[in-house]
Short mmCIF file of C-alpha atoms in Angstrom, two decimals:
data_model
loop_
_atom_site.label_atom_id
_atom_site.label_comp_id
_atom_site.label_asym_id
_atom_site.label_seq_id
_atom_site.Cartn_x
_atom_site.Cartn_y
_atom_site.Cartn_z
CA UNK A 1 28.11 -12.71 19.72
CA UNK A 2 31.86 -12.32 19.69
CA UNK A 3 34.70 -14.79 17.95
CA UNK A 4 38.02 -14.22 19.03
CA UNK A 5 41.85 -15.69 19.49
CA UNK A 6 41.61 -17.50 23.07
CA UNK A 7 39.30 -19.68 21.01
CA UNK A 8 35.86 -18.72 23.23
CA UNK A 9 32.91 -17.95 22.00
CA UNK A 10 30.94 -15.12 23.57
CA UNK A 11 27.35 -13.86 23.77
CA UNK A 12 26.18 -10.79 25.32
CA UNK A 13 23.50 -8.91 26.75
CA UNK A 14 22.88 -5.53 25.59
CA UNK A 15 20.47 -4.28 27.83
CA UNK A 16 22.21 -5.30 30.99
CA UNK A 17 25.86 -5.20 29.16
CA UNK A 18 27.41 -8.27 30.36
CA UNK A 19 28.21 -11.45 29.21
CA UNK A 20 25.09 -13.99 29.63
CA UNK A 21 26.90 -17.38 27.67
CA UNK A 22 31.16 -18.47 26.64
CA UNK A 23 30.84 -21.45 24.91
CA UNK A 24 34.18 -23.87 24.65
CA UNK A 25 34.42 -26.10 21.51
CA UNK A 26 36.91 -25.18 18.97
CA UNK A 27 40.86 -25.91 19.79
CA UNK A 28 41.99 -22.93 17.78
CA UNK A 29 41.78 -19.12 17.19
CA UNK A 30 37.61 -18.60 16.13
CA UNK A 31 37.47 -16.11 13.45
CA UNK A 32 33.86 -15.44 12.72
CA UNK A 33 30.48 -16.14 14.04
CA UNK A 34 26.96 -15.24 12.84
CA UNK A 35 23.34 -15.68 14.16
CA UNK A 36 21.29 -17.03 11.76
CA UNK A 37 18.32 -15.44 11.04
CA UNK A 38 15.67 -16.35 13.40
CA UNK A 39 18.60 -16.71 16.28
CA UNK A 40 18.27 -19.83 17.39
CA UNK A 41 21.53 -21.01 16.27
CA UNK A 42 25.14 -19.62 16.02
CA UNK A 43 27.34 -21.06 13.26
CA UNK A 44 31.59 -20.01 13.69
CA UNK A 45 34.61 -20.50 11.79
CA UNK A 46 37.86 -21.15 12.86
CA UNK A 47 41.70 -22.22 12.52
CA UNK A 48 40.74 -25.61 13.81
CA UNK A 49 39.52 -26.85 10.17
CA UNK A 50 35.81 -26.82 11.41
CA UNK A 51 32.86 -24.73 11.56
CA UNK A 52 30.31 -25.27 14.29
CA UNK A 53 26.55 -24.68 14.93
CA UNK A 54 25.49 -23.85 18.44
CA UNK A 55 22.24 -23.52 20.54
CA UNK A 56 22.51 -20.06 22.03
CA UNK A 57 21.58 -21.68 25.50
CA UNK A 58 23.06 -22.04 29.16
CA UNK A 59 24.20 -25.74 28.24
CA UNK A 60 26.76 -24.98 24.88
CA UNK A 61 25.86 -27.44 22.82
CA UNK A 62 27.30 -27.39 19.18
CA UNK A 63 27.23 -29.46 16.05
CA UNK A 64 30.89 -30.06 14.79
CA UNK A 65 30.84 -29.36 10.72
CA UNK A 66 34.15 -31.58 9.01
CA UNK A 67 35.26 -30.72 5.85
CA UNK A 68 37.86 -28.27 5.23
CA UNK A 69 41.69 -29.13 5.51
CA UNK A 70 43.00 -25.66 6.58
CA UNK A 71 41.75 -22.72 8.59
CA UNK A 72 37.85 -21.32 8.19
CA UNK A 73 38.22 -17.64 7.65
CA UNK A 74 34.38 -16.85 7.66
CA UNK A 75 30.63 -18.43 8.13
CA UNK A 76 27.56 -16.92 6.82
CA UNK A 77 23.89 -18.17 6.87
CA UNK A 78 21.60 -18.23 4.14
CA UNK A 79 18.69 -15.85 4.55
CA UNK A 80 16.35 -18.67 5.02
CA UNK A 81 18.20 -20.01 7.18
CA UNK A 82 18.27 -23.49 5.58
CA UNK A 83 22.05 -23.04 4.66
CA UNK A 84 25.25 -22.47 5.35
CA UNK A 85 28.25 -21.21 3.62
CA UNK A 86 32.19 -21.36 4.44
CA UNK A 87 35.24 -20.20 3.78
CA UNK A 88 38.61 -21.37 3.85
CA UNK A 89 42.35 -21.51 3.23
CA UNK A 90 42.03 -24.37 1.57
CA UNK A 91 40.90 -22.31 -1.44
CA UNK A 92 37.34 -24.05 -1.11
CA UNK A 93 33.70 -22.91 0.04
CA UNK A 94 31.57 -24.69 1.16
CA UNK A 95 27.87 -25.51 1.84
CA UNK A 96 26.38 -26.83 4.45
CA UNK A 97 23.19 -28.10 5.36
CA UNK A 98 21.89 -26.48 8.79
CA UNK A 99 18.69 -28.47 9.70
CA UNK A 100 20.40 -31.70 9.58
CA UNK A 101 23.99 -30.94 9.53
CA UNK A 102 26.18 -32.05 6.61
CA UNK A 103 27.93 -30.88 3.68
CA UNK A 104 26.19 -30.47 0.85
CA UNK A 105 28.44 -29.45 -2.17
CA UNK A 106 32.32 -27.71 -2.47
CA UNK A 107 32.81 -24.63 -4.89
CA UNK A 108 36.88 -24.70 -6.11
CA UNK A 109 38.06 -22.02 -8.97
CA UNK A 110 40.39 -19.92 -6.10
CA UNK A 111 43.57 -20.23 -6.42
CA UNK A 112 44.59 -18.55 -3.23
CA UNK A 113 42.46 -18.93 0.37
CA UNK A 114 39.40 -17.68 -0.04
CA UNK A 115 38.37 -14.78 2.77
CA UNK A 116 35.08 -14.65 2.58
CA UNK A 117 32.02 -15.85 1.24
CA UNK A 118 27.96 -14.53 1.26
CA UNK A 119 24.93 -15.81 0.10
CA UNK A 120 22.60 -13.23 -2.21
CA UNK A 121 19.48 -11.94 -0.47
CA UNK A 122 17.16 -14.54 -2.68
CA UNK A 123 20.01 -17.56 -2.08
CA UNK A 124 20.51 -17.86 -5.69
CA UNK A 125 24.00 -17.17 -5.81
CA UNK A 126 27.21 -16.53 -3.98
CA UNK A 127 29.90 -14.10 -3.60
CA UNK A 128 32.94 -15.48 -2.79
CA UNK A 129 36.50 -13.20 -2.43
CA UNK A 130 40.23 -14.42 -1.76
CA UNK A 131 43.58 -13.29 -1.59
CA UNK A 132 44.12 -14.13 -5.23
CA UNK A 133 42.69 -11.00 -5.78
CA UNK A 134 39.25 -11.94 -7.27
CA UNK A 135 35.54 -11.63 -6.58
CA UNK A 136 33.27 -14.91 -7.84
CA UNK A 137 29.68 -15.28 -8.57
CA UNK A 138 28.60 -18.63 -7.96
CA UNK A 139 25.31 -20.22 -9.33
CA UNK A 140 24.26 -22.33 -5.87
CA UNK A 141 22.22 -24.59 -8.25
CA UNK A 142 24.24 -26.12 -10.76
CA UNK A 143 27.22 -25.35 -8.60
CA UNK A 144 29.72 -23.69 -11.23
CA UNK A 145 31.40 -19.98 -11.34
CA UNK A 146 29.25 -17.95 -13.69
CA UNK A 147 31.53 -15.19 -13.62
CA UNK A 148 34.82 -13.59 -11.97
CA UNK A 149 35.48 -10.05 -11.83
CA UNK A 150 38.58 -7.75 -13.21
CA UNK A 151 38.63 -4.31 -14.12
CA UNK A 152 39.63 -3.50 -17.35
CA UNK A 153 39.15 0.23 -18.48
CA UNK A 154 36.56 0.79 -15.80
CA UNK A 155 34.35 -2.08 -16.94
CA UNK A 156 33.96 -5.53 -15.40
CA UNK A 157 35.32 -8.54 -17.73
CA UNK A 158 35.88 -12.15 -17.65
CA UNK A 159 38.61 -13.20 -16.51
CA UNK A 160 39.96 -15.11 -19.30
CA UNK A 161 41.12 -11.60 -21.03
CA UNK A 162 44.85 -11.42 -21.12
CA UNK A 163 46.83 -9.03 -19.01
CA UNK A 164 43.78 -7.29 -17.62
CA UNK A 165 44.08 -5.70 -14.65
CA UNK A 166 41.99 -7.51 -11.41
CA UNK A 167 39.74 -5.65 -9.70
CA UNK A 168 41.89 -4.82 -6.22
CA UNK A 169 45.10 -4.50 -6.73
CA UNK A 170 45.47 -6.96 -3.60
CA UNK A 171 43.82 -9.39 -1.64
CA UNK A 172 39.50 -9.14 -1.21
CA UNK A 173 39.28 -9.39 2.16
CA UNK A 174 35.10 -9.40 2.84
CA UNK A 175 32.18 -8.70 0.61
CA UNK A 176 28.39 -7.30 1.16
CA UNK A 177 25.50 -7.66 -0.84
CA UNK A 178 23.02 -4.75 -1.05
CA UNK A 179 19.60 -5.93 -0.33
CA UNK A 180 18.24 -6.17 -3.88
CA UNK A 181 20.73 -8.54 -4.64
CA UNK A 182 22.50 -6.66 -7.36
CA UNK A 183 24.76 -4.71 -5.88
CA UNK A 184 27.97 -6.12 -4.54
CA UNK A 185 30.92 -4.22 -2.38
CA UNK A 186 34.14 -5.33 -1.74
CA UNK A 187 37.04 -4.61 0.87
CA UNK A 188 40.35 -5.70 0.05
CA UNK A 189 44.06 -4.96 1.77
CA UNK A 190 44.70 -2.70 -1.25
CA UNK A 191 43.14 0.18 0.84
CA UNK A 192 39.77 0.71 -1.05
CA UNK A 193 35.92 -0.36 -1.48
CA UNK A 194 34.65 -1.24 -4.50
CA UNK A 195 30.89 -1.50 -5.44
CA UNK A 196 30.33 -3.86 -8.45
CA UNK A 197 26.99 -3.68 -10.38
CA UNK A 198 26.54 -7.78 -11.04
CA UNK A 199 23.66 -7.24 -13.73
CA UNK A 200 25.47 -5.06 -15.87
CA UNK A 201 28.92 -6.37 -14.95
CA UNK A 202 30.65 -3.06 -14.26
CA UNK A 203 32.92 -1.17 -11.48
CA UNK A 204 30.19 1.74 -10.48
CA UNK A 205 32.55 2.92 -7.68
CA UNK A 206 35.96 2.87 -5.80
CA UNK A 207 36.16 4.11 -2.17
CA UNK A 208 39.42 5.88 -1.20
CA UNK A 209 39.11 6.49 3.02
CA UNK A 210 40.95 3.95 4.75
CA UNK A 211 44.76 4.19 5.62
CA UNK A 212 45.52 0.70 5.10
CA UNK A 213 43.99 -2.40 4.67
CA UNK A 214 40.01 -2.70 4.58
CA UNK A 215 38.68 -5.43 6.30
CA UNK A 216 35.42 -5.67 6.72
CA UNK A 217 32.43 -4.40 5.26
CA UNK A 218 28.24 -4.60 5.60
CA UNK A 219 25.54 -3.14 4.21
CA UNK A 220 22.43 -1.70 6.29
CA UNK A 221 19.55 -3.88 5.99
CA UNK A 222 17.39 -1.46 4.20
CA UNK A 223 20.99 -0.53 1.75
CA UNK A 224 20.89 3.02 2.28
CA UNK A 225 24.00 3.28 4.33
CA UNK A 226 27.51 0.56 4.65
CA UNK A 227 29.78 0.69 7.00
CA UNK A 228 33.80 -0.40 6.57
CA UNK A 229 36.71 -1.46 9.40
CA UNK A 230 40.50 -1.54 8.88
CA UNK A 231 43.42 -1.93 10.09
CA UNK A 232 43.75 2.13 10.58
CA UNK A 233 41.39 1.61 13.84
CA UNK A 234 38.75 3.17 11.70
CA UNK A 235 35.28 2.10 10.98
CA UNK A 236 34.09 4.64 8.52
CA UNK A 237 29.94 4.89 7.71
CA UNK A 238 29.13 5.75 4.32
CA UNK A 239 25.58 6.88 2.56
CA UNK A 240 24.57 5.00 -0.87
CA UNK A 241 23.08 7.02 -4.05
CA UNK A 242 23.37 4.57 -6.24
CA UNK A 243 19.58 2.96 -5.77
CA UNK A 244 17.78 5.67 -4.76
CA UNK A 245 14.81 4.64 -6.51
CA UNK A 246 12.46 2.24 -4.98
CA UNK A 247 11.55 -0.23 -8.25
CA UNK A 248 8.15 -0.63 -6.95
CA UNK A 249 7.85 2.81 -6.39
CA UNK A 250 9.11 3.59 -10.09
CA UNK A 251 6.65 0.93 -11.69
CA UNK A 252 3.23 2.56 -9.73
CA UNK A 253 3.68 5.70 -12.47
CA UNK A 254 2.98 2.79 -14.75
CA UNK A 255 -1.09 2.83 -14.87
CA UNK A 256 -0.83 -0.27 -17.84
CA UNK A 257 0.71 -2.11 -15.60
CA UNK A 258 -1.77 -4.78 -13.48
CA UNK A 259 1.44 -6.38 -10.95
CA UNK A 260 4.77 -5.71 -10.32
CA UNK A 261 7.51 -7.89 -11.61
CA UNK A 262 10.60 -8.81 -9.52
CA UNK A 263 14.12 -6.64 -10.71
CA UNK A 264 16.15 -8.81 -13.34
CA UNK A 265 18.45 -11.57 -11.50
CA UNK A 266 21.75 -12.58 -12.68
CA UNK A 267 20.75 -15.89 -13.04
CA UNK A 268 17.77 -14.96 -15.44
CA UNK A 269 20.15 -13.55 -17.84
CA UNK A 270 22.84 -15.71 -17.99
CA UNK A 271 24.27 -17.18 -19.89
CA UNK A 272 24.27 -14.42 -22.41
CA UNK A 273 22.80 -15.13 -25.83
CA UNK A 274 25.07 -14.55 -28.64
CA UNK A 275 24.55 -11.43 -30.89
CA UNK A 276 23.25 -12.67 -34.47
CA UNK A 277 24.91 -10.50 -37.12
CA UNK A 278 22.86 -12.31 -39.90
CA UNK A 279 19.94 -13.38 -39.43
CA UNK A 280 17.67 -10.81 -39.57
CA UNK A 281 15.23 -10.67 -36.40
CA UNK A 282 11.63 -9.72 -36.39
CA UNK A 283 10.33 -6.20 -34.02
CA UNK A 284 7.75 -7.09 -31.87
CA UNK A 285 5.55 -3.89 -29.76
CA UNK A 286 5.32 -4.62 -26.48
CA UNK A 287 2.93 -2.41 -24.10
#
């Protein structure tokens, strides 16, 4: 499926490579478009202020989402499918409701339009980037920003630290989360990738290969590879090292252990507990 400025929508056979469906909705430019998981439907963006679901099928038919007062920039499905996420220059994301189509709640802390946005692979939270030049973790159950990202001395802060530096040095064009969830990369105009460790809230890497702006970026769906676009005419394919071990793998060494517990989320350790300087805390052995 392609999204493009004459404001069709286009899906494609690969086999036979040629065009099987152009589907006619949207009065404006379309800027993204996603199947959802099980591909039955098609949700895209555009400049028209909406974001529509179609039925990949000979007849077009689409379900018109209203909410946003400027252009969509991007559309994403949750990996269950269930949900819907949005993007806008109206500084907002929002989430939408797929199997009976309606809005369900708007995220606002941007203060510039906001690029992109991504559920994590267990719909917990989202990622959200903008041209204010910050990345957002959202908590999708109570609804609030847990935590925005700057880099200050190579380590990941709040941003409520004074004359820190943010973590691109321009706008965050498009973000990726690695399949386990904890591992978020960035693009952004300022030229570079950056891959953000959201447990431990720290910068692990930044990406110098693009000639310009990056602007896109995905992850394989097993992790082990990413590839990036710009504006160079590039798309540039990159190999991960930084989970090279499998955490079920790791744990099977581990003959005390009778199951395997799920990796740490960011939601099970958050809010952080303050450090108690007096009161003295009893050790406890744990096998």
């Amino acid at each position: 499926a392609t999204c493009s400025l004459d404001r069709f929508l286009m899906v494609w056979k690969l086999k036979t490579q040629c065009r099987a469906y152009r589907f006619v909705g949207h009065v404006a430019a379309v800027t993204s478009v996603e199947f959802s998981p099980d591909g039955r439907l098609l949700a895209s963006a555009s400049q028209d202020c909406t974001v529509r679901l179609w039925i990949p099928c000979i007849h077009g038919e689409s379900s018109v989402l209203k909410g946003h007062t400027a252009s969509v920039r991007s559309v994403s499905f949750s990996h269950d499918g269930c949900s819907l996420v949005s993007a806008s220059n109206d500084k907002s994301i929002k989430i939408w409701s797929v199997c009976s189509p309606c809005l369900l709640f708007t995220l606002f802390q941007h203060t510039h339009c906001v690029r992109c946005a991504k559920f994590s692979p267990d719909g917990r939270i989202i990622a959200s980037c903008s041209e204010d030049k910050s990345v957002k973790i959202w908590d999708t159950r109570n609804k609030t920003c847990i935590n925005s990202f700057s880099d200050y001395e190579g380590y990941l802060q709040p941003l409520n630290i004074v004359f820190c530096k943010l973590v691109h040095r321009a706008g965050v064009n498009c973000v990726s989360f690695h399949p386990s969830g904890n591992y978020l990369i960035t693009a952004s105009t300022d030229g570079t990738l950056k891959i953000l460790d959201i447990l431990e809230e720290r910068l692990i890497y930044t990406l110098h290969g693009h000639k310009g702006p990056v602007l896109s970026v995905a992850f394989s769906k097993g992790g082990e590879k990413f590839a990036s676009g710009g504006a160079d005419a590039q798309v540039l394919l990159w190999k991960t090292n930084f989970d090279s071990f499998d955490y079920k793998e790791v744990l099977k060494h581990n003959f005390r252990r009778t199951h395997v517990d799920d990796p740490p989320h960011l939601l099970d350790i958050y809010p952080k507990s303050p450090h108690l300087h007096d009161e003295k805390l009893q050790s406890v052995e744990v096998s």
